[in-house]
Structures are given as C-alpha cells and as structure tokens.
Amino acid sequence: MRHFLRDDDLSPEEQAEVLDLAAALKAAPFDSTPLAGPRSVAMIFDKPTLRTQTSFAAGIAELGGNPMLVEGRLAGIGVRESVEDVARVLGRQVAVVVWRTFFQSDLDTMAQWAGVPVVNALTDDFHPCQLIADLLTIREHAGEPAGKRVAFVGDGACNMASSWLLAGATAGMHVTVSAPDGYQPTDELLARADEIGGSTGGSGRVVVDPVEAVSGADVVVTDTWVSMGKELEERARAKALGPWSLTPELLAHAAEDALVLHCLPAHRGQEISDEVLEGPQSVVWDEAENRRHAQKAVLAWLLERAAS
Ligand code: NVA
C-alpha cells in the first residue's frame, strides 16, 4: 500500500511518472476513470481551505469518483475518537483518504490503519500536493526542472519551504531557502535534500541574505509569513520577515525570465508585492489550476499502486 504523506515518498522516477501523468490528465481530463463506480474519496479539513477542497473535489469527479467532504470539526478526529479508529472506519467506506491537518504524526497513524491510500492535503510539516502542481507549472513554462535554481524567500521553516527542499531535490533542482534566524529549515531537512540530491544532482541550502538567494534564480517562490495555526505570532512574524518580502527590487536579481510561484492565499504588501504577484513573471493562476491535474495524477497513481 502506497501513500503520499511527504514529498520524498516518491522516488525521482516516481515523481517524474506522476508529473507525466498530470500532464496527460490535463490534456485529456475525462479519459481516465480509476474511481468509476463511483468510488468515494474522503476529504477531511481540519484547517481552512479553498484551492485544496475545490481542486480535489473537481478532480475526483473527473476521475469518475465521488468527493466526500468530511467536516473536520464534526468528525473530531483524535478528540471524539482516536485516529486509529477513524482510520479503520473510513477505510471501510472510501478508496482514498485525503486529509489536511496539523500533525504529520497523525497523518502517519491514519496511513498505518486506514487500509487505503492516504494523501497529505497539508500538514504543519509538508504540502506535497502543492509541489507536484508547482513542478508541473515549471515544466509547462520553463521546461524540465532538473538543474534549475529555486529561491524560496520568507518563512523558511514553513511547510512549503520544507516541501520545496524535498520535492525540488527529488526533481534535481538546486533549492536555496532564504530566511532569518528562527525561521530556517532544520538541519535534518537540509541533509535529507542533499541525500536525495546525491542521485538527482539537486541540492538544498539555506542563506540569510535574500539577494544572495535570488541572484540568478530561475524560479522564485514565497509563501505567507503566517501559516495556518500561527495566527498568534502574526506581529512578530511581520517584523522578523519584512526584509524577505518579494518585491520588484528583489526579483530584479533573478534571471530575466525567472518564474514567480506562490501557493496562495497571497498577502499583497507582505510576503509579496502586488506588482510581482500580478506581474508578467507570475504564474500563480496556472499554478492554482494545476493543483487539480497534479492531485488527479497522485490519486490515479496511488490507486494503481494500491491495487498491485
Ligand atoms: N504555509 C501555508 C500554506 C497555505 C497553502 C500554511 O500552512 O498556511
């Protein structure tokens, strides 16, 4: 049984396979129906969502399946009943469980007990579905990701930065995270990125200076300074991360045709300026659309692997 809980659950070959599948499903959205029946996919959200819920729901329907929204607050997973018990109940009803929650360890428990594939729809630690969409977007606008340089500026300890390190290295990219002290990725993650890079040619590193990170980059990425669950730290984060804002001046250091990615929601004037988000280098709307194609590919790939 395969799951997609963190970016490095896919080997480099498997990631490429999923990206190829995503491109094929984008070209022919209704040609593949692995959920025909329809079989159901549970989508559970313990944190806010727009893109993830709608892209999964639309994608599951396109795959011939039934998107089943499970209201996180009503289910009370881990509160009303244990993750283990919920997992075993859900596994008797649905073909796949998609879960957005706080702790990666809860997702691991779900995967251990569900008996069906489990997909990470964002945790505090990782956002791997977003990275498949991001890599698909890079492929479409700039060709193969391998060898390209990515600069992630801002909250370098957030789920998106962590996913970039792992998924980027898996794709053979050089990922530089730029963040101040206290907002940097763990040594463990950086080591894991380099370990993956040993076979793909990719790498992961952290630098403080955003100009150094962005200089010559092919892709520049940022994310909110206040990830879901960190709302109480909003003022401290705005103060600490202010100099890492993705402004036209910072972007000017990147390659002339560098792409700008942001998983959204965006906070104009904070982590990214309006000019950059709406500017010619921004591909954020394609990136948002690609969530659907990417996640369909993840689901189709897992269903095929679950059956084998
Ligand atoms: N780092 C952000 C990503 C939102 C899609 C968060 O966790 O809120």
Short mmCIF file of C-alpha atoms and ligand atoms in Angstrom, two decimals:
data_model
loop_
_atom_site.label_atom_id
_atom_site.label_comp_id
_atom_site.label_asym_id
_atom_site.label_seq_id
_atom_site.Cartn_x
_atom_site.Cartn_y
_atom_site.Cartn_z
CA MET A 1 0.00 0.00 0.00
CA ARG A 2 1.45 3.35 -1.05
CA HIS A 3 0.65 6.74 0.48
CA PHE A 4 1.65 10.35 -0.29
CA LEU A 5 2.46 11.81 3.11
CA ARG A 6 5.62 13.77 2.34
CA ASP A 7 7.40 14.77 -0.84
CA ASP A 8 10.10 12.14 -0.61
CA ASP A 9 7.54 9.34 -0.55
CA LEU A 10 8.02 9.48 -4.33
CA SER A 11 11.39 8.45 -5.75
CA PRO A 12 12.76 10.66 -8.53
CA GLU A 13 11.48 8.20 -11.13
CA GLU A 14 8.05 8.04 -9.49
CA GLN A 15 7.81 11.82 -9.22
CA ALA A 16 8.55 12.10 -12.94
CA GLU A 17 5.93 9.43 -13.64
CA VAL A 18 3.32 11.36 -11.64
CA LEU A 19 4.24 14.59 -13.44
CA ASP A 20 3.88 12.88 -16.83
CA LEU A 21 0.52 11.53 -15.75
CA ALA A 22 -0.57 15.00 -14.57
CA ALA A 23 0.32 16.47 -17.97
CA ALA A 24 -1.59 13.68 -19.74
CA LEU A 25 -4.63 14.15 -17.49
CA LYS A 26 -4.52 17.90 -18.11
CA ALA A 27 -4.59 17.25 -21.88
CA ALA A 28 -7.44 14.73 -21.60
CA PRO A 29 -9.26 15.40 -18.30
CA PHE A 30 -12.05 12.83 -18.69
CA ASP A 31 -10.15 9.94 -20.28
CA SER A 32 -9.11 8.20 -17.07
CA THR A 33 -11.69 6.95 -14.57
CA PRO A 34 -9.93 4.88 -11.90
CA LEU A 35 -12.65 5.88 -9.40
CA ALA A 36 -15.50 4.73 -11.67
CA GLY A 37 -18.40 3.25 -9.78
CA PRO A 38 -18.32 5.86 -8.35
CA ARG A 39 -15.92 5.04 -5.53
CA SER A 40 -15.61 7.69 -2.86
CA VAL A 41 -12.64 9.70 -1.68
CA ALA A 42 -12.89 11.22 1.82
CA MET A 43 -11.60 14.80 2.05
CA ILE A 44 -11.08 15.94 5.63
CA PHE A 45 -10.13 19.50 6.51
CA ASP A 46 -9.02 20.49 10.00
CA LYS A 47 -7.70 23.82 8.67
CA PRO A 48 -9.16 26.37 6.22
CA THR A 49 -9.16 25.53 2.51
CA LEU A 50 -10.22 26.85 -0.87
CA ARG A 51 -7.89 25.53 -3.56
CA THR A 52 -7.37 22.15 -1.97
CA GLN A 53 -11.03 21.37 -1.41
CA THR A 54 -12.22 22.58 -4.81
CA SER A 55 -9.36 21.08 -6.81
CA PHE A 56 -9.69 17.70 -5.10
CA ALA A 57 -13.49 17.71 -5.42
CA ALA A 58 -13.42 18.62 -9.12
CA GLY A 59 -10.55 16.23 -9.81
CA ILE A 60 -12.16 13.29 -8.02
CA ALA A 61 -15.37 13.85 -10.03
CA GLU A 62 -13.32 13.96 -13.26
CA LEU A 63 -11.77 10.61 -12.30
CA GLY A 64 -15.28 9.13 -12.11
CA GLY A 65 -15.43 9.20 -8.32
CA ASN A 66 -17.45 10.74 -5.52
CA PRO A 67 -15.76 13.50 -3.48
CA MET A 68 -16.94 13.01 0.11
CA LEU A 69 -16.40 16.06 2.28
CA VAL A 70 -15.84 15.10 5.91
CA GLU A 71 -16.21 18.12 8.15
CA GLY A 72 -13.19 18.06 10.42
CA ARG A 73 -14.90 19.81 13.33
CA LEU A 74 -17.80 17.34 13.31
CA ALA A 75 -15.57 14.30 12.94
CA GLY A 76 -13.35 15.47 15.81
CA ILE A 77 -10.54 13.14 14.80
CA GLY A 78 -8.28 12.48 17.76
CA VAL A 79 -10.76 14.20 20.06
CA ARG A 80 -14.10 12.44 19.67
CA GLU A 81 -12.37 9.19 18.74
CA SER A 82 -8.82 8.13 18.09
CA VAL A 83 -7.08 8.50 14.74
CA GLU A 84 -6.71 4.69 14.64
CA ASP A 85 -10.47 4.13 15.00
CA VAL A 86 -11.37 6.83 12.47
CA ALA A 87 -8.87 5.37 10.00
CA ARG A 88 -10.38 1.90 10.22
CA VAL A 89 -13.91 3.23 9.75
CA LEU A 90 -13.01 5.45 6.80
CA GLY A 91 -11.05 2.64 5.16
CA ARG A 92 -14.27 0.59 5.02
CA GLN A 93 -16.11 3.38 3.16
CA VAL A 94 -13.73 5.02 0.74
CA ALA A 95 -10.99 4.26 -1.78
CA VAL A 96 -8.62 7.04 -0.61
CA VAL A 97 -8.39 9.37 2.39
CA VAL A 98 -7.23 12.96 1.76
CA TRP A 99 -6.50 14.83 4.98
CA ARG A 100 -5.43 18.38 5.86
CA THR A 101 -4.43 18.55 9.48
CA PHE A 102 -1.83 19.82 11.93
CA PHE A 103 0.47 16.98 12.96
CA GLN A 104 2.37 14.83 10.50
CA SER A 105 2.34 12.05 13.10
CA ASP A 106 -1.48 11.90 12.95
CA LEU A 107 -1.31 11.51 9.17
CA ASP A 108 1.22 8.70 9.62
CA THR A 109 -1.18 6.98 12.03
CA MET A 110 -4.03 7.38 9.56
CA ALA A 111 -1.89 5.75 6.86
CA GLN A 112 -0.93 2.92 9.18
CA TRP A 113 -4.53 1.99 9.99
CA ALA A 114 -6.74 3.03 7.05
CA GLY A 115 -6.05 0.11 4.74
CA VAL A 116 -6.42 2.51 1.76
CA PRO A 117 -4.01 5.11 0.36
CA VAL A 118 -3.74 8.33 2.39
CA VAL A 119 -2.81 11.70 0.85
CA ASN A 120 -1.39 14.72 2.69
CA ALA A 121 -3.52 17.75 1.81
CA LEU A 122 -1.19 19.91 4.01
CA THR A 123 0.18 19.46 7.48
CA ASP A 124 2.30 21.73 9.64
CA ASP A 125 5.32 19.96 8.11
CA PHE A 126 4.66 19.44 4.39
CA HIS A 127 2.39 20.34 1.45
CA PRO A 128 3.43 17.74 -1.13
CA CYS A 129 0.42 18.01 -3.48
CA GLN A 130 1.24 21.68 -3.98
CA LEU A 131 4.76 20.75 -5.04
CA ILE A 132 3.54 18.40 -7.76
CA ALA A 133 1.45 21.30 -9.08
CA ASP A 134 4.43 23.65 -8.82
CA LEU A 135 6.75 21.31 -10.70
CA LEU A 136 4.11 20.79 -13.39
CA THR A 137 3.85 24.58 -13.74
CA ILE A 138 7.62 24.90 -14.10
CA ARG A 139 7.66 22.14 -16.72
CA GLU A 140 4.99 23.98 -18.71
CA HIS A 141 6.59 27.42 -18.56
CA ALA A 142 10.32 26.66 -18.45
CA GLY A 143 10.86 23.01 -19.34
CA GLU A 144 12.41 20.24 -17.26
CA PRO A 145 13.03 21.32 -13.64
CA ALA A 146 16.32 19.38 -13.28
CA GLY A 147 19.33 21.69 -12.93
CA LYS A 148 17.23 24.81 -12.36
CA ARG A 149 17.78 27.09 -9.38
CA VAL A 150 14.94 27.87 -6.99
CA ALA A 151 14.96 30.59 -4.35
CA PHE A 152 12.39 30.31 -1.58
CA VAL A 153 12.25 33.57 0.40
CA GLY A 154 10.35 34.21 3.63
CA ASP A 155 9.28 31.74 6.30
CA GLY A 156 11.89 29.08 5.63
CA ALA A 157 10.57 26.85 8.40
CA CYS A 158 7.05 26.52 6.98
CA ASN A 159 5.56 23.50 5.26
CA MET A 160 6.09 24.96 1.77
CA ALA A 161 9.79 25.57 2.31
CA SER A 162 10.21 22.04 3.63
CA SER A 163 8.32 20.56 0.70
CA TRP A 164 10.41 22.62 -1.71
CA LEU A 165 13.61 21.22 -0.24
CA LEU A 166 12.46 17.62 -0.63
CA ALA A 167 10.48 17.80 -3.87
CA GLY A 168 12.92 20.20 -5.51
CA ALA A 169 15.88 17.98 -4.73
CA THR A 170 13.90 14.96 -5.98
CA ALA A 171 13.38 16.82 -9.26
CA GLY A 172 17.13 17.57 -9.46
CA MET A 173 16.74 21.27 -8.64
CA HIS A 174 19.01 23.47 -6.51
CA VAL A 175 16.84 24.89 -3.75
CA THR A 176 18.06 27.87 -1.73
CA VAL A 177 15.92 28.88 1.22
CA SER A 178 16.46 32.43 2.46
CA ALA A 179 15.17 33.29 5.91
CA PRO A 180 16.30 34.95 9.13
CA ASP A 181 17.38 33.04 12.22
CA GLY A 182 14.45 31.31 13.85
CA TYR A 183 12.65 30.83 10.52
CA GLN A 184 15.08 28.48 8.83
CA PRO A 185 14.64 24.83 7.82
CA THR A 186 16.01 22.15 10.13
CA ASP A 187 19.45 20.63 9.55
CA GLU A 188 17.70 17.30 9.18
CA LEU A 189 15.67 18.53 6.20
CA LEU A 190 18.68 20.14 4.55
CA ALA A 191 20.60 16.90 4.98
CA ARG A 192 17.72 14.92 3.51
CA ALA A 193 17.59 17.26 0.49
CA ASP A 194 21.30 16.74 -0.09
CA GLU A 195 20.92 13.00 0.34
CA ILE A 196 18.21 12.96 -2.35
CA GLY A 197 20.35 15.28 -4.47
CA GLY A 198 23.13 12.68 -4.37
CA SER A 199 21.26 10.71 -7.02
CA THR A 200 19.42 13.51 -8.85
CA GLY A 201 22.09 16.23 -8.94
CA GLY A 202 19.85 18.50 -6.86
CA SER A 203 20.70 20.24 -3.60
CA GLY A 204 19.30 22.21 -0.69
CA ARG A 205 20.89 25.05 1.26
CA VAL A 206 19.96 27.97 3.46
CA VAL A 207 21.28 31.53 3.30
CA VAL A 208 20.17 34.57 5.24
CA ASP A 209 20.58 37.22 2.53
CA PRO A 210 17.55 37.23 0.18
CA VAL A 211 19.54 38.97 -2.58
CA GLU A 212 22.14 36.20 -2.49
CA ALA A 213 19.37 33.57 -2.70
CA VAL A 214 17.50 35.20 -5.57
CA SER A 215 20.56 36.18 -7.65
CA GLY A 216 20.39 34.26 -10.92
CA ALA A 217 17.47 32.07 -9.75
CA ASP A 218 15.22 30.51 -12.39
CA VAL A 219 12.25 30.24 -10.03
CA VAL A 220 11.42 32.49 -7.10
CA VAL A 221 8.90 31.29 -4.53
CA THR A 222 7.36 32.70 -1.41
CA ASP A 223 4.52 31.85 0.94
CA THR A 224 2.55 33.53 3.69
CA TRP A 225 4.50 34.64 6.75
CA VAL A 226 1.65 33.38 8.95
CA SER A 227 0.83 29.78 8.19
CA MET A 228 -2.44 28.36 9.44
CA GLY A 229 -2.13 27.76 13.16
CA LYS A 230 0.47 30.55 13.64
CA GLU A 231 -2.02 33.43 13.79
CA LEU A 232 -0.99 34.46 17.32
CA GLU A 233 2.54 35.17 16.06
CA GLU A 234 1.39 37.49 13.28
CA ARG A 235 3.01 40.71 14.54
CA ALA A 236 6.33 39.13 15.45
CA ARG A 237 6.49 37.40 12.10
CA ALA A 238 5.73 40.56 10.11
CA LYS A 239 8.56 42.30 11.95
CA ALA A 240 11.08 39.50 11.56
CA LEU A 241 10.30 38.62 7.94
CA GLY A 242 9.73 42.13 6.49
CA PRO A 243 13.13 42.29 4.70
CA TRP A 244 12.31 38.98 2.92
CA SER A 245 9.32 40.44 1.07
CA LEU A 246 9.29 39.54 -2.62
CA THR A 247 9.33 42.99 -4.20
CA PRO A 248 10.18 44.04 -7.78
CA GLU A 249 13.60 45.16 -6.45
CA LEU A 250 14.36 41.72 -5.05
CA LEU A 251 13.00 39.92 -8.12
CA ALA A 252 15.27 42.06 -10.34
CA HIS A 253 18.22 39.97 -9.08
CA ALA A 254 16.75 36.75 -10.51
CA ALA A 255 17.21 35.51 -14.07
CA GLU A 256 15.44 37.79 -16.52
CA ASP A 257 12.81 35.16 -17.33
CA ALA A 258 12.52 33.76 -13.80
CA LEU A 259 9.12 32.42 -12.83
CA VAL A 260 7.33 33.55 -9.67
CA LEU A 261 5.32 30.97 -7.75
CA HIS A 262 3.09 31.37 -4.71
CA CYS A 263 0.77 28.65 -3.43
CA LEU A 264 -1.79 31.30 -2.32
CA PRO A 265 -3.51 32.78 -0.41
CA ALA A 266 -1.28 35.81 -1.03
CA HIS A 267 -0.94 38.80 1.24
CA ARG A 268 -0.09 41.69 -1.03
CA GLY A 269 2.32 44.12 0.56
CA GLN A 270 3.57 41.49 2.98
CA GLU A 271 5.39 38.40 1.64
CA ILE A 272 4.81 39.53 -1.96
CA SER A 273 4.09 42.86 -3.57
CA ASP A 274 1.08 43.41 -5.78
CA GLU A 275 3.34 44.24 -8.76
CA VAL A 276 5.15 40.92 -8.51
CA LEU A 277 2.03 38.82 -7.97
CA GLU A 278 0.26 40.48 -10.89
CA GLY A 279 3.41 40.92 -12.98
CA PRO A 280 4.48 39.13 -16.17
CA GLN A 281 6.71 36.62 -14.37
CA SER A 282 3.96 35.39 -12.07
CA VAL A 283 2.39 32.05 -12.99
CA VAL A 284 0.30 31.70 -9.85
CA TRP A 285 -3.05 31.21 -11.58
CA ASP A 286 -1.72 28.36 -13.72
CA GLU A 287 -0.15 27.00 -10.54
CA ALA A 288 -3.55 27.09 -8.80
CA GLU A 289 -5.23 25.34 -11.73
CA ASN A 290 -2.51 22.72 -11.77
CA ARG A 291 -3.49 21.58 -8.28
CA ARG A 292 -6.37 19.70 -9.90
CA HIS A 293 -4.27 18.00 -12.57
CA ALA A 294 -1.48 17.19 -10.12
CA GLN A 295 -3.78 15.70 -7.49
CA LYS A 296 -5.66 13.65 -10.07
CA ALA A 297 -2.32 12.18 -11.07
CA VAL A 298 -1.42 11.44 -7.44
CA LEU A 299 -4.77 9.71 -6.88
CA ALA A 300 -4.64 7.71 -10.12
CA TRP A 301 -1.04 6.68 -9.43
CA LEU A 302 -1.79 5.60 -5.85
CA LEU A 303 -4.91 3.68 -6.85
CA GLU A 304 -2.92 1.79 -9.45
CA ARG A 305 -0.16 1.07 -6.90
CA ALA A 306 -2.69 0.13 -4.18
CA ALA A 307 -4.19 -2.49 -6.47
CA SER A 308 -0.84 -4.02 -7.44
N1 NVA B 1 2.22 27.69 4.61
C1 NVA B 1 0.81 27.90 4.36
C2 NVA B 1 0.39 27.22 3.08
C3 NVA B 1 -1.03 27.54 2.68
C4 NVA B 1 -1.49 26.78 1.47
C5 NVA B 1 0.01 27.40 5.55
O1 NVA B 1 0.31 26.34 6.06
O2 NVA B 1 -0.94 28.08 5.94
#
